Amino acid sequence: MSNIIVTSGRKYIDIDAYASIIAYRELLKKQGNNATASTLATLNQSIPPFILKLKYHLDSTEAVKDTKYIVLDTSNPEFFDKRVTTENLTEIIDHHTGFEDYWKKYPNIKTQIEFIGSVCTIIYERIIASGHKNILDADLCKMLVAGILDNTLNLKSSITTDRDRIAYEQLMKIGELSDDYYAKYFTACESEILKDYTRAIKDDIKIEKVGTLPEVIGQMVVLNIDNFNIEKMESVFAEYPEWLMNVISLEDGKSYLYFGGDNVRKRLEKMFDKQCDANDLLVLDKFLLRKQIMKKAREISSL
Ligand SMILES: [Mn+2]
């Protein structure tokens, strides 16, 4: 019997990767395999302390001879965990598109690449299909639900599919999780961000000139817009002549667009065909990710 290591990306991994590699390891073990889950990457802020304290953990990265690898949550070979090669890789499960054709050249590597909300959804489906539903205890359900919540932005992002919604509902039921589990999860992530708020804003600024949008665009996801610190945001953007900050509020599902600079107000009102709610704030009734806002600006400017 060969050893199997379940792993993911190279630099950072998020809760979707973390939860899915651990849950898939549990399934493989249940099926009689010698499986471990490990990563050489840094765990990002979507994996809060309470998740790390659940009873399931990563294994050590110690290399064993004749190990086969399974990669989850990425299918771009450049992003793979450093230990993975096309020779030792046996399976890929991912929800980012673009490399489906590339992997057709390697018929020995099994792939399931589908554009859905979360890899945790696929792992949940694999567990159910395998007949090993009994491995889904409360802690494993908490991890998989957190992965779905994070990657689909509380099931409100337009990438969310019915399969994600079903997996979420079933895992909530099987794990007997309370209805406010989403709030517990996002609040825990938020308090990690709050430990270094300025840095969190700075680390997610994109500088790219698109259409009539300001060149400097920040983004932050918050549970409730009341928790957002406008003063700290303004101090981060003080050095830029014009800027835009997309604050996605999960509870009401809206985007709060804060901005600064001459004429930005007029340009945004025109772009979204909507009046500003305050001098420096435009609220979108349905949230948009920054990449969706930039895509819209690109489309308008090319008309
Ligand atoms: Mn993912």
Short mmCIF file of C-alpha atoms and ligand atoms in Angstrom, two decimals:
data_model
loop_
_atom_site.label_atom_id
_atom_site.label_comp_id
_atom_site.label_asym_id
_atom_site.label_seq_id
_atom_site.Cartn_x
_atom_site.Cartn_y
_atom_site.Cartn_z
CA MET A 1 0.00 0.00 0.00
CA SER A 2 1.47 3.35 -0.96
CA ASN A 3 1.46 6.46 1.15
CA ILE A 4 -0.79 9.29 0.07
CA ILE A 5 -0.24 12.94 0.99
CA VAL A 6 -3.15 15.30 0.41
CA THR A 7 -1.94 18.88 -0.10
CA SER A 8 -2.71 22.16 -1.87
CA GLY A 9 -1.04 25.40 -2.96
CA ARG A 10 2.49 26.69 -2.58
CA LYS A 11 2.44 30.08 -0.84
CA TYR A 12 -0.74 30.60 1.13
CA ILE A 13 -3.64 28.30 1.82
CA ASP A 14 -7.11 29.35 2.90
CA ILE A 15 -9.85 27.62 4.86
CA ASP A 16 -11.26 25.93 1.74
CA ALA A 17 -7.91 24.21 1.13
CA TYR A 18 -7.25 23.56 4.82
CA ALA A 19 -10.65 21.98 5.51
CA SER A 20 -10.82 20.02 2.27
CA ILE A 21 -7.37 18.40 2.52
CA ILE A 22 -8.09 17.31 6.10
CA ALA A 23 -11.58 15.99 5.30
CA TYR A 24 -10.34 14.15 2.21
CA ARG A 25 -7.57 12.57 4.30
CA GLU A 26 -10.24 11.33 6.73
CA LEU A 27 -12.18 9.77 3.85
CA LEU A 28 -9.07 8.12 2.36
CA LYS A 29 -8.13 6.69 5.76
CA LYS A 30 -11.64 5.35 6.23
CA GLN A 31 -11.27 3.64 2.84
CA GLY A 32 -8.14 1.87 4.09
CA ASN A 33 -5.44 4.14 2.67
CA ASN A 34 -2.33 5.31 4.44
CA ALA A 35 -3.16 9.00 4.01
CA THR A 36 -1.91 12.22 5.59
CA ALA A 37 -2.67 15.90 4.94
CA SER A 38 0.12 18.47 5.01
CA THR A 39 1.30 21.73 3.49
CA LEU A 40 4.48 23.78 3.22
CA ALA A 41 2.40 26.94 2.73
CA THR A 42 1.39 29.64 5.22
CA LEU A 43 -2.17 29.46 6.58
CA ASN A 44 -3.96 32.74 5.89
CA GLN A 45 -6.42 34.79 7.99
CA SER A 46 -9.42 32.76 6.86
CA ILE A 47 -8.33 30.01 9.29
CA PRO A 48 -9.05 31.51 12.73
CA PRO A 49 -7.81 30.04 16.05
CA PHE A 50 -11.06 28.24 16.88
CA ILE A 51 -10.75 26.20 13.68
CA LEU A 52 -7.16 25.28 14.53
CA LYS A 53 -8.35 24.06 17.94
CA LEU A 54 -10.85 21.55 16.54
CA LYS A 55 -9.86 17.91 16.86
CA TYR A 56 -8.63 17.56 13.26
CA HIS A 57 -5.19 18.89 12.39
CA LEU A 58 -2.61 18.82 9.65
CA ASP A 59 0.05 16.14 9.74
CA SER A 60 3.79 16.76 9.74
CA THR A 61 5.39 17.35 6.35
CA GLU A 62 7.96 14.61 6.83
CA ALA A 63 8.60 12.93 3.49
CA VAL A 64 8.09 9.19 3.21
CA LYS A 65 9.41 7.05 0.36
CA ASP A 66 7.10 6.22 -2.55
CA THR A 67 4.59 8.86 -1.63
CA LYS A 68 1.78 9.75 -4.00
CA TYR A 69 0.27 13.23 -3.89
CA ILE A 70 -3.26 14.56 -4.25
CA VAL A 71 -3.70 18.31 -4.78
CA LEU A 72 -6.87 20.16 -3.81
CA ASP A 73 -8.07 23.74 -4.49
CA THR A 74 -5.57 24.54 -7.23
CA SER A 75 -4.94 23.06 -10.66
CA ASN A 76 -2.28 25.49 -11.89
CA PRO A 77 0.95 23.45 -11.63
CA GLU A 78 2.95 26.62 -10.88
CA PHE A 79 0.98 27.05 -7.65
CA PHE A 80 1.36 23.47 -6.40
CA ASP A 81 2.99 22.58 -3.11
CA LYS A 82 6.74 22.29 -3.82
CA ARG A 83 6.83 18.54 -3.15
CA VAL A 84 4.44 17.75 -6.01
CA THR A 85 5.66 16.67 -9.46
CA THR A 86 3.75 15.26 -12.43
CA GLU A 87 5.41 11.91 -11.59
CA ASN A 88 4.18 11.65 -8.00
CA LEU A 89 0.78 13.32 -8.54
CA THR A 90 -2.27 11.05 -8.79
CA GLU A 91 -5.30 13.30 -8.41
CA ILE A 92 -6.46 16.94 -8.61
CA ILE A 93 -9.74 18.34 -7.29
CA ASP A 94 -10.26 22.07 -7.92
CA HIS A 95 -12.76 24.83 -8.62
CA HIS A 96 -10.53 27.25 -10.53
CA THR A 97 -10.83 26.88 -14.28
CA GLY A 98 -8.18 27.30 -16.96
CA PHE A 99 -6.08 24.14 -16.69
CA GLU A 100 -8.58 21.45 -17.68
CA ASP A 101 -7.00 20.93 -21.11
CA TYR A 102 -3.46 20.99 -19.74
CA TRP A 103 -4.18 17.97 -17.50
CA LYS A 104 -5.65 15.96 -20.39
CA LYS A 105 -2.02 15.34 -21.40
CA TYR A 106 -1.63 13.30 -18.21
CA PRO A 107 -4.23 10.53 -18.37
CA ASN A 108 -2.82 8.85 -15.24
CA ILE A 109 -3.73 11.86 -13.12
CA LYS A 110 -7.42 11.87 -12.15
CA THR A 111 -9.01 15.31 -12.26
CA GLN A 112 -12.26 16.86 -11.10
CA ILE A 113 -12.20 20.56 -11.96
CA GLU A 114 -15.54 22.33 -11.78
CA PHE A 115 -16.43 26.00 -11.44
CA ILE A 116 -18.42 25.88 -8.23
CA GLY A 117 -18.25 27.83 -4.98
CA SER A 118 -15.96 25.67 -2.90
CA VAL A 119 -13.80 22.54 -2.96
CA CYS A 120 -15.29 21.64 0.43
CA THR A 121 -18.59 21.11 -1.42
CA ILE A 122 -16.93 18.52 -3.69
CA ILE A 123 -15.33 16.73 -0.73
CA TYR A 124 -18.70 16.64 1.06
CA GLU A 125 -20.22 15.07 -2.09
CA ARG A 126 -17.38 12.51 -2.27
CA ILE A 127 -17.94 11.51 1.37
CA ILE A 128 -21.68 11.03 0.80
CA ALA A 129 -21.16 9.11 -2.45
CA SER A 130 -18.63 6.80 -0.76
CA GLY A 131 -21.16 5.73 1.88
CA HIS A 132 -18.97 7.00 4.73
CA LYS A 133 -21.29 9.75 5.93
CA ASN A 134 -20.51 8.61 9.49
CA ILE A 135 -17.08 10.31 9.40
CA LEU A 136 -18.89 13.66 9.38
CA ASP A 137 -18.85 14.53 13.06
CA ALA A 138 -19.47 18.06 14.38
CA ASP A 139 -15.83 19.18 14.06
CA LEU A 140 -15.44 17.98 10.48
CA CYS A 141 -18.76 19.66 9.60
CA LYS A 142 -17.57 22.92 11.18
CA MET A 143 -14.43 22.88 9.02
CA LEU A 144 -16.21 22.09 5.75
CA VAL A 145 -18.98 24.63 6.38
CA ALA A 146 -16.35 27.31 7.11
CA GLY A 147 -14.69 26.55 3.76
CA ILE A 148 -17.99 26.92 1.93
CA LEU A 149 -18.89 30.14 3.81
CA ASP A 150 -15.55 31.75 3.10
CA ASN A 151 -15.22 30.86 -0.57
CA THR A 152 -18.85 31.77 -1.42
CA LEU A 153 -18.94 34.87 0.83
CA ASN A 154 -21.75 33.59 3.02
CA LEU A 155 -23.38 31.89 -0.02
CA LYS A 156 -24.09 35.36 -1.47
CA SER A 157 -21.41 35.51 -4.15
CA SER A 158 -22.62 34.91 -7.70
CA ILE A 159 -20.23 31.94 -7.99
CA THR A 160 -22.36 30.04 -5.44
CA THR A 161 -24.16 27.02 -6.95
CA ASP A 162 -27.08 24.92 -5.70
CA ARG A 163 -24.56 22.19 -4.92
CA ASP A 164 -22.81 24.54 -2.47
CA ARG A 165 -26.14 25.43 -0.88
CA ILE A 166 -27.11 21.75 -0.49
CA ALA A 167 -23.70 20.83 0.99
CA TYR A 168 -23.98 23.76 3.39
CA GLU A 169 -27.49 22.82 4.53
CA GLN A 170 -26.68 19.13 4.93
CA LEU A 171 -23.45 19.75 6.84
CA MET A 172 -25.24 22.21 9.15
CA LYS A 173 -27.82 19.51 9.83
CA ILE A 174 -25.43 16.55 10.21
CA GLY A 175 -23.10 18.51 12.51
CA GLU A 176 -26.04 20.03 14.40
CA LEU A 177 -24.43 23.45 14.02
CA SER A 178 -26.31 26.47 15.30
CA ASP A 179 -27.88 28.94 12.87
CA ASP A 180 -25.43 31.67 13.85
CA TYR A 181 -22.39 29.55 13.01
CA TYR A 182 -21.67 31.80 9.99
CA ALA A 183 -21.52 34.80 12.34
CA LYS A 184 -19.19 32.97 14.70
CA TYR A 185 -16.91 32.04 11.81
CA PHE A 186 -16.78 35.47 10.13
CA THR A 187 -16.44 37.28 13.46
CA ALA A 188 -13.46 35.07 14.32
CA CYS A 189 -11.82 35.93 10.98
CA GLU A 190 -12.60 39.60 11.45
CA SER A 191 -10.96 39.73 14.85
CA GLU A 192 -7.80 38.31 13.27
CA ILE A 193 -7.92 41.13 10.72
CA LEU A 194 -8.55 43.72 13.45
CA LYS A 195 -5.26 42.80 15.09
CA ASP A 196 -3.58 44.67 12.24
CA TYR A 197 -6.29 46.54 10.41
CA THR A 198 -4.10 49.00 8.51
CA ARG A 199 -1.95 46.19 7.24
CA ALA A 200 -5.00 44.17 6.18
CA ILE A 201 -6.20 47.12 4.03
CA LYS A 202 -2.71 47.84 2.66
CA ASP A 203 -2.09 44.19 1.79
CA ASP A 204 -5.15 44.11 -0.41
CA ILE A 205 -4.78 47.26 -2.50
CA LYS A 206 -4.75 46.88 -6.25
CA ILE A 207 -3.15 49.59 -8.39
CA GLU A 208 -4.35 49.39 -11.96
CA LYS A 209 -5.93 52.02 -14.19
CA VAL A 210 -9.20 50.76 -15.63
CA GLY A 211 -11.76 52.96 -17.40
CA THR A 212 -12.90 55.90 -15.27
CA LEU A 213 -12.22 54.13 -11.97
CA PRO A 214 -9.59 55.53 -9.64
CA GLU A 215 -6.26 53.79 -10.10
CA VAL A 216 -6.04 52.69 -6.44
CA ILE A 217 -8.70 50.21 -5.29
CA GLY A 218 -8.93 48.49 -1.93
CA GLN A 219 -11.26 45.74 -0.79
CA MET A 220 -12.34 44.29 2.54
CA VAL A 221 -15.01 41.79 3.53
CA VAL A 222 -16.83 42.52 6.81
CA LEU A 223 -19.70 40.76 8.53
CA ASN A 224 -21.54 43.99 9.20
CA ILE A 225 -20.73 47.45 7.82
CA ASP A 226 -21.03 48.95 11.32
CA ASN A 227 -17.79 47.16 12.18
CA PHE A 228 -15.86 48.93 9.44
CA ASN A 229 -13.34 51.53 10.57
CA ILE A 230 -13.58 54.52 8.20
CA GLU A 231 -10.86 56.53 9.94
CA LYS A 232 -8.25 53.81 9.55
CA MET A 233 -9.23 53.40 5.90
CA GLU A 234 -8.81 57.16 5.31
CA SER A 235 -5.37 57.13 6.88
CA VAL A 236 -4.26 54.33 4.54
CA PHE A 237 -5.49 56.17 1.43
CA ALA A 238 -4.30 59.65 2.51
CA GLU A 239 -1.23 59.36 0.29
CA TYR A 240 -3.22 58.77 -2.92
CA PRO A 241 -4.83 61.60 -4.94
CA GLU A 242 -7.78 59.40 -5.81
CA TRP A 243 -8.91 56.02 -4.57
CA LEU A 244 -11.82 53.62 -4.17
CA MET A 245 -12.50 51.16 -1.36
CA ASN A 246 -14.98 48.31 -1.88
CA VAL A 247 -16.28 47.14 1.48
CA ILE A 248 -18.39 43.99 1.11
CA SER A 249 -20.87 43.64 3.96
CA LEU A 250 -21.99 40.03 4.26
CA GLU A 251 -25.07 40.41 6.44
CA ASP A 252 -26.89 42.82 4.15
CA GLY A 253 -25.18 41.59 0.96
CA LYS A 254 -24.19 45.11 -0.17
CA SER A 255 -21.03 46.79 -1.43
CA TYR A 256 -20.13 50.07 0.27
CA LEU A 257 -17.96 52.08 -2.11
CA TYR A 258 -15.95 54.72 -0.25
CA PHE A 259 -13.81 57.03 -2.34
CA GLY A 260 -11.65 60.13 -2.43
CA GLY A 261 -10.48 62.55 -5.13
CA ASP A 262 -11.90 65.09 -7.56
CA ASN A 263 -14.73 64.01 -9.82
CA VAL A 264 -14.68 60.42 -8.56
CA ARG A 265 -18.20 60.89 -7.23
CA LYS A 266 -19.51 61.93 -10.65
CA ARG A 267 -17.69 59.12 -12.43
CA LEU A 268 -19.03 56.46 -10.07
CA GLU A 269 -22.60 57.82 -10.20
CA LYS A 270 -22.43 57.63 -13.96
CA MET A 271 -20.90 54.15 -14.01
CA PHE A 272 -23.46 52.65 -11.63
CA ASP A 273 -26.36 54.90 -12.66
CA LYS A 274 -27.02 55.61 -9.00
CA GLN A 275 -26.83 58.62 -6.69
CA CYS A 276 -24.35 58.67 -3.84
CA ASP A 277 -25.75 58.06 -0.36
CA ALA A 278 -23.35 60.51 1.22
CA ASN A 279 -20.62 62.82 0.01
CA ASP A 280 -18.10 60.04 -0.29
CA LEU A 281 -20.15 56.85 -0.29
CA LEU A 282 -22.05 54.93 -2.95
CA VAL A 283 -23.94 51.84 -1.79
CA LEU A 284 -24.64 48.99 -4.24
CA ASP A 285 -27.74 46.95 -3.35
CA LYS A 286 -25.99 43.73 -4.32
CA PHE A 287 -22.31 43.35 -3.57
CA LEU A 288 -19.75 43.15 -6.32
CA LEU A 289 -16.24 41.84 -5.97
CA ARG A 290 -13.47 44.21 -7.01
CA LYS A 291 -12.77 42.05 -10.07
CA GLN A 292 -16.42 42.42 -11.10
CA ILE A 293 -16.28 46.22 -10.68
CA MET A 294 -13.12 46.39 -12.78
CA LYS A 295 -14.65 44.13 -15.41
CA LYS A 296 -17.67 46.45 -15.64
CA ALA A 297 -15.41 49.51 -15.97
CA ARG A 298 -13.44 47.78 -18.71
CA GLU A 299 -16.60 46.88 -20.62
CA ILE A 300 -17.98 50.44 -20.40
CA SER A 301 -14.72 52.02 -21.56
CA SER A 302 -14.52 49.73 -24.57
CA LEU A 303 -18.02 50.70 -25.81
MN MN B 1 -11.27 27.37 -2.89
#
